[in-house]
């Protein structure tokens, strides 16, 4: 790919294990270099400032997803057929098959079921007192909700977390993480093909909607396996990232936990601030269909463009003191759920899950204290904790 001579270059590997563990210094360098930076190592144009990230996401005719949103051709091929990897009318059609399940009204109907699950998860955690914020709280909630919603058969659940994480990991550049993950992502697709062949989805589930759409010739049957995975794979690690990120941030900022306990109305914005600060999905890519000027830099037709949501969410041009966590800032415009036509289809559910568990914890837990060293997951796309030892200090008398 010929690059415009004026486009600054960045030679470091932003997908090394070290960079995955702490990408923010790299993002700061990218933002300082310019609105568009050529990542020589990955052969991709990085867009890392807020304004340009947003404009690329909103221009889905120029910057398409149909050639994949990952950084290697194998994963981009494996992802074919998903809502995430489609454009125009095809994207609208695919989104219409399932998105009605996650409208604000549909999500509201899930409120009491989510509250009930979250209550029992918090109850169990409080009994233990010393918990792993990832396993005991952050993973337990989405795992108790989404597989049933999607109708994923019981015999495919043991591998689900590994498969779903691998589906993201495989989307990185060809490095050792992506190569290792591709096999597991392919296993998930093979399992999904079997589910479609055997029609073994749970009755009344989103998976059944996909099969019915194919029966009614709204979509081609060959697209069903990808669509089954479409809502399952992105719903676990991301929400785990948001909930575990929130727990860690509140453990580090007891004053803000106290504020939330005193005024739970702060929780919806706190979730936006957590997603801004943590950005569970660091970056996805697009393919440019024509030569385009982005912030004064030329991106040539055919170029792959990396939209770094996590960097946009820490851009000092957009945010005052972006590296500080502050639940009182207006964080609603954060890009952690993407923006525009591919904006997260499951964000209503993700917000409800995260808000619900925080609300119940705020009622019952006076303090969340760090209780050991936290470990980050190593994944090319996902930013989340793998292990988060915490001590939950129960409130003497539950706040109402
Ligand atoms: C905190 C949790 C979550 C985060 C941070 C998140 C983030 C994102 C982002 C950044 C995108 C945009 C992709 C792009 O620009 O190409 C996206 C799309 C998507 N998300 Fe989420 N997500 C979360 C939870 C969920 C959940 C719970 C579900 C399903 C139940 C879900 C389903 C989807 C789907 C289907 C798309 C593709 C939409 C399309 O291409 O039209 N996500 N998500």
XYZ file of C-alpha atoms and ligand atoms in Angstrom:
443
model
C 0.000 0.000 0.000
C 1.479 3.342 -1.070
C 1.237 5.870 1.733
C 0.972 9.612 1.341
C 4.465 10.988 2.012
C 3.006 13.382 4.566
C 1.320 10.629 6.602
C 3.299 10.106 9.814
C 4.436 6.581 10.534
C 4.583 4.629 13.772
C 6.836 1.609 13.817
C 6.137 0.054 17.227
C 4.003 -3.055 17.565
C 0.741 -1.981 19.205
C -0.254 -5.661 19.469
C 2.767 -6.929 21.418
C 1.871 -8.543 24.749
C 3.315 -5.511 26.524
C 1.210 -3.131 24.423
C -1.911 -5.239 24.940
C -1.384 -5.033 28.698
C -0.938 -1.264 28.591
C -1.864 0.245 25.220
C -2.430 3.796 26.415
C 1.133 5.149 26.028
C 1.061 3.957 22.390
C -2.295 5.599 21.811
C -0.994 8.893 23.218
C 1.906 8.738 20.740
C -0.427 7.986 17.844
C -2.697 10.909 18.710
C 0.297 13.225 18.984
C 1.639 12.143 15.577
C -1.501 13.157 13.697
C -5.114 12.407 12.838
C -4.044 9.501 10.592
C -0.897 7.459 11.245
C 0.517 4.639 9.121
C 1.269 1.616 11.335
C 4.189 0.269 9.324
C 4.272 -3.000 11.208
C 0.598 -3.812 10.710
C 0.195 -2.082 7.301
C -2.877 -0.190 8.381
C -3.886 3.456 8.864
C -4.632 4.190 12.525
C -7.245 6.801 13.377
C -6.873 7.519 17.059
C -8.333 10.960 17.805
C -11.963 11.285 18.885
C -13.230 13.529 16.057
C -11.741 11.430 13.255
C -12.770 8.106 14.832
C -16.319 9.362 15.005
C -16.316 10.673 11.420
C -14.961 7.367 10.060
C -17.622 5.401 11.990
C -20.379 7.671 10.665
C -19.249 7.404 7.032
C -20.099 3.755 6.452
C -20.295 4.192 2.666
C -16.630 5.092 2.449
C -15.399 2.932 5.302
C -16.965 -0.483 4.910
C -17.131 -3.512 7.212
C -17.989 -6.156 4.597
C -14.317 -7.027 4.053
C -14.009 -7.661 7.779
C -13.229 -5.542 10.807
C -10.144 -7.469 11.900
C -6.532 -7.123 10.850
C -5.928 -10.431 9.107
C -7.569 -12.092 6.110
C -8.230 -15.454 7.787
C -10.358 -13.986 10.583
C -12.001 -11.551 8.194
C -13.080 -14.523 6.081
C -14.288 -16.508 9.111
C -16.444 -13.541 10.154
C -18.212 -13.298 6.811
C -21.983 -13.365 7.031
C -22.266 -11.587 10.381
C -24.091 -8.318 10.980
C -20.776 -6.850 12.110
C -19.152 -7.707 8.774
C -21.801 -6.500 6.344
C -22.784 -3.246 4.668
C -25.765 -1.363 3.242
C -29.026 -3.252 2.636
C -27.493 -6.558 3.618
C -26.488 -5.082 6.983
C -29.966 -3.585 7.491
C -31.574 -6.939 6.733
C -29.302 -8.860 9.080
C -29.722 -6.361 11.851
C -33.525 -6.577 11.430
C -33.505 -10.343 12.042
C -32.351 -9.986 15.646
C -32.071 -6.368 16.736
C -35.788 -6.234 17.654
C -34.879 -8.560 20.544
C -32.699 -5.859 22.054
C -34.709 -2.660 21.576
C -35.106 -0.524 24.717
C -38.620 -1.950 25.183
C -37.464 -5.557 24.775
C -34.545 -4.990 27.148
C -36.836 -3.379 29.756
C -38.805 -6.613 29.859
C -35.647 -8.428 30.948
C -35.199 -6.148 33.975
C -36.691 -8.354 36.661
C -34.967 -11.521 35.396
C -31.614 -9.697 35.404
C -32.270 -8.265 38.874
C -33.058 -11.705 40.214
C -29.868 -13.229 38.777
C -27.742 -10.302 39.937
C -29.223 -10.496 43.473
C -28.260 -14.122 43.790
C -24.780 -13.538 42.339
C -24.154 -10.720 44.843
C -25.588 -12.813 47.687
C -23.150 -15.658 46.877
C -20.258 -13.230 46.570
C -21.054 -11.649 49.931
C -21.056 -15.055 51.551
C -17.492 -15.527 50.306
C -16.372 -11.979 51.085
C -13.029 -12.500 49.303
C -13.954 -12.863 45.641
C -12.525 -12.860 42.169
C -14.341 -9.887 40.650
C -14.039 -11.529 37.227
C -15.349 -15.039 37.942
C -17.670 -14.390 40.845
C -19.329 -11.183 39.643
C -18.435 -9.979 36.144
C -18.644 -13.331 34.328
C -21.463 -14.839 36.324
C -24.069 -12.298 35.187
C -23.726 -12.320 31.370
C -23.169 -16.084 31.407
C -26.473 -16.534 33.228
C -28.342 -14.408 30.683
C -27.036 -14.358 27.136
C -26.639 -18.068 26.311
C -30.329 -18.588 27.199
C -31.367 -15.489 25.235
C -29.508 -16.701 22.164
C -30.714 -20.264 22.768
C -27.245 -21.802 22.681
C -27.541 -25.544 23.553
C -26.315 -26.691 26.977
C -23.686 -29.021 25.500
C -21.913 -26.046 23.884
C -21.642 -23.911 27.015
C -18.508 -25.279 28.646
C -16.379 -23.942 25.809
C -18.294 -20.741 25.323
C -16.034 -18.286 27.119
C -12.917 -19.686 25.471
C -14.574 -19.614 22.038
C -16.034 -16.126 22.431
C -12.717 -14.667 23.618
C -10.933 -16.388 20.749
C -13.369 -14.891 18.236
C -12.076 -11.452 19.271
C -8.447 -12.483 19.685
C -8.411 -13.935 16.155
C -9.217 -10.475 14.763
C -5.796 -9.072 15.555
C -2.847 -8.931 13.188
C -1.232 -12.317 12.489
C 0.650 -12.778 15.734
C 0.942 -15.700 18.063
C -2.254 -14.752 19.910
C -4.316 -14.578 16.708
C -2.908 -17.821 15.326
C -3.687 -19.674 18.554
C -7.181 -18.201 18.674
C -8.185 -18.927 15.094
C -8.549 -22.643 15.799
C -10.930 -21.996 18.719
C -12.912 -19.429 16.681
C -13.267 -22.027 13.906
C -14.452 -24.596 16.500
C -17.193 -22.184 17.574
C -18.297 -21.780 13.960
C -18.271 -25.567 13.452
C -20.405 -26.006 16.575
C -22.792 -23.326 15.341
C -23.102 -25.113 11.973
C -24.106 -28.255 13.858
C -26.669 -26.313 15.906
C -28.232 -25.036 12.677
C -28.181 -28.474 11.045
C -29.798 -30.118 14.087
C -32.033 -27.120 14.898
C -30.962 -27.616 18.510
C -31.534 -24.016 19.666
C -33.755 -23.388 22.695
C -37.382 -22.706 21.765
C -38.406 -19.039 21.709
C -34.781 -17.863 21.556
C -32.951 -15.480 19.214
C -31.406 -18.543 17.609
C -34.878 -19.757 16.730
C -35.603 -16.360 15.120
C -32.563 -16.916 12.890
C -33.805 -20.346 11.783
C -37.306 -18.984 11.137
C -35.876 -16.102 9.063
C -34.130 -18.716 6.896
C -37.295 -20.867 6.685
C -39.127 -17.781 5.440
C -36.337 -17.083 2.915
C -35.567 -13.706 4.507
C -31.960 -14.811 4.753
C -30.016 -17.641 3.177
C -29.642 -20.744 5.337
C -25.869 -20.645 4.835
C -25.828 -17.398 6.849
C -27.447 -18.915 9.956
C -24.289 -20.228 11.701
C -22.602 -16.806 11.557
C -25.760 -15.068 12.761
C -26.037 -17.423 15.757
C -22.578 -16.350 16.837
C -23.178 -12.716 15.950
C -24.840 -11.832 19.243
C -23.236 -14.421 21.475
C -19.539 -13.831 20.828
C -19.644 -10.049 21.435
C -21.815 -10.236 24.524
C -19.535 -11.947 27.054
C -15.971 -10.569 27.215
C -17.231 -7.046 26.569
C -19.681 -7.032 29.461
C -17.149 -8.856 31.625
C -14.746 -6.029 30.752
C -17.248 -3.364 31.758
C -18.289 -4.992 35.050
C -14.787 -6.020 36.128
C -13.444 -2.622 35.057
C -16.120 -0.924 37.161
C -15.299 -3.056 40.214
C -11.614 -2.256 39.953
C -12.224 1.455 39.411
C -14.542 1.654 42.406
C -12.020 -0.280 44.500
C -9.409 2.329 43.531
C -11.792 5.263 44.083
C -13.685 4.610 47.350
C -14.979 8.207 47.399
C -16.782 7.601 44.087
C -18.211 4.324 45.411
C -19.533 6.231 48.403
C -21.083 8.817 46.049
C -22.816 6.024 44.095
C -24.090 4.462 47.307
C -25.528 7.779 48.424
C -27.012 8.572 45.030
C -27.661 5.521 42.811
C -28.984 7.848 40.092
C -25.305 8.393 39.270
C -25.033 4.777 38.076
C -26.157 5.119 34.412
C -23.562 7.835 33.778
C -20.995 5.910 35.839
C -21.413 3.028 33.382
C -20.714 5.397 30.475
C -17.622 6.627 32.293
C -16.459 3.044 32.926
C -16.912 2.183 29.233
C -15.086 5.393 28.258
C -12.230 4.715 30.641
C -11.900 0.970 30.031
C -13.080 0.600 26.378
C -13.638 -3.187 26.490
C -13.174 -3.330 22.678
C -9.960 -1.446 21.910
C -10.205 -1.165 18.113
C -11.819 -2.552 14.970
C -11.004 -1.829 11.348
C -12.710 -0.798 8.109
C -11.721 -0.867 4.426
C -11.726 2.474 2.530
C -13.681 2.244 -0.735
C -12.239 5.478 -2.209
C -9.465 7.999 -1.661
C -10.618 10.059 1.297
C -9.372 12.976 3.307
C -9.502 12.341 7.045
C -8.505 15.324 9.178
C -6.264 16.597 6.345
C -4.560 13.235 5.641
C -5.285 11.127 2.583
C -6.405 7.536 3.036
C -6.175 5.743 -0.327
C -8.920 3.523 -1.775
C -8.377 -0.051 -0.577
C -6.536 1.023 2.574
C -7.382 -0.660 5.855
C -8.254 1.781 8.614
C -8.010 0.983 12.310
C -10.550 2.875 14.412
C -9.116 2.967 17.920
C -12.152 3.508 20.167
C -10.002 3.172 23.294
C -7.783 6.019 22.145
C -10.690 8.266 21.114
C -12.064 7.771 24.610
C -8.853 9.169 26.135
C -8.270 11.981 23.617
C -7.484 15.216 25.526
C -8.874 17.187 22.538
C -12.284 15.811 23.542
C -12.055 15.065 27.260
C -10.813 17.148 30.163
C -8.201 15.177 32.134
C -9.042 12.003 30.152
C -6.888 9.610 32.192
C -8.812 10.267 35.360
C -11.944 8.337 36.273
C -14.790 10.668 37.177
C -18.367 9.436 37.310
C -19.682 13.006 37.380
C -18.301 13.983 33.960
C -20.754 13.781 31.062
C -19.496 10.613 29.405
C -22.534 9.859 27.227
C -20.650 10.576 23.981
C -17.968 7.961 24.635
C -17.260 5.694 21.652
C -16.828 2.430 23.559
C -19.995 1.045 21.968
C -18.967 2.332 18.533
C -21.183 4.809 16.665
C -23.326 5.019 13.552
C -24.822 2.106 11.686
C -22.665 -0.553 13.377
C -23.088 0.964 16.832
C -23.426 -1.838 19.391
C -26.723 -3.676 18.961
C -26.494 -5.078 22.483
C -25.613 -1.920 24.396
C -29.048 -1.662 26.054
C -28.564 -5.122 27.526
C -24.925 -4.486 28.450
C -25.887 -1.252 30.215
C -28.765 -2.944 32.045
C -26.549 -5.807 33.258
C -23.773 -3.481 34.427
C -26.124 -0.959 36.038
C -28.123 -3.679 37.793
C -25.185 -5.391 39.410
C -23.702 -2.049 40.482
C -27.043 -0.960 41.951
C -27.352 -4.132 44.015
C -23.728 -3.940 45.140
C -24.206 -0.283 46.091
C -27.073 -1.273 48.353
C -25.251 -4.124 50.022
C -21.516 -3.390 49.899
C -20.005 -0.526 51.890
C -16.534 -0.874 50.406
C -14.877 -2.760 47.568
C -11.229 -3.281 48.490
C -8.331 -4.548 46.358
C -7.158 -7.905 47.786
C -4.220 -8.958 45.622
C -2.726 -8.315 42.233
C -5.124 -7.967 39.345
C -4.230 -9.555 35.997
C -5.281 -8.367 32.565
C -6.460 -10.813 29.893
C -4.179 -10.995 26.864
C -6.350 -10.566 23.794
C -5.779 -8.665 20.552
C -9.109 -6.853 20.792
C -10.551 -7.194 24.287
C -9.423 -5.059 27.202
C -10.536 -6.728 30.415
C -9.338 -8.317 33.613
C -8.603 -12.024 33.778
C -8.359 -12.026 37.564
C -9.396 -9.367 40.057
C -9.027 -10.300 43.747
C -11.325 -8.157 45.863
C -12.688 -7.986 49.371
C -16.329 -6.994 49.654
C -17.102 -5.220 52.919
C -20.810 -5.663 53.579
C -22.879 -2.631 54.488
C -24.054 -2.696 58.119
C -27.571 -1.769 57.178
C -28.618 -2.049 53.506
C -29.352 1.336 51.888
C -32.754 1.468 50.199
C -19.963 -3.362 27.561
C -20.345 -4.224 26.651
C -20.186 -4.032 25.162
C -19.290 -3.250 24.473
C -18.223 -2.322 25.032
C -19.572 -3.434 23.062
C -18.904 -2.776 22.037
C -19.279 -2.836 20.701
C -18.685 -2.049 19.651
C -17.525 -1.070 19.826
C -19.342 -2.341 18.501
C -19.113 -1.658 17.152
C -18.469 -2.493 16.109
C -18.037 -1.698 14.904
O -17.885 -0.467 14.963
O -17.773 -2.338 13.871
C -20.331 -3.345 18.808
C -21.164 -3.925 17.883
C -22.006 -4.985 18.186
N -22.310 -5.471 19.438
Fe -21.530 -4.844 21.178
N -20.588 -4.346 22.926
C -20.997 -4.730 24.182
C -22.013 -5.636 24.492
C -22.764 -6.327 23.564
C -23.802 -7.281 23.885
C -24.257 -7.643 25.308
C -24.278 -7.764 22.696
C -25.365 -8.760 22.414
C -26.239 -9.222 23.266
C -23.561 -7.072 21.631
C -23.784 -7.261 20.289
C -23.213 -6.502 19.293
C -23.521 -6.678 17.876
C -24.483 -7.683 17.281
C -22.759 -5.725 17.182
C -22.696 -5.507 15.673
C -23.644 -4.406 15.278
C -23.608 -4.098 13.800
O -22.620 -4.382 13.127
O -24.606 -3.539 13.331
N -22.644 -6.219 22.194
N -20.284 -3.616 20.171
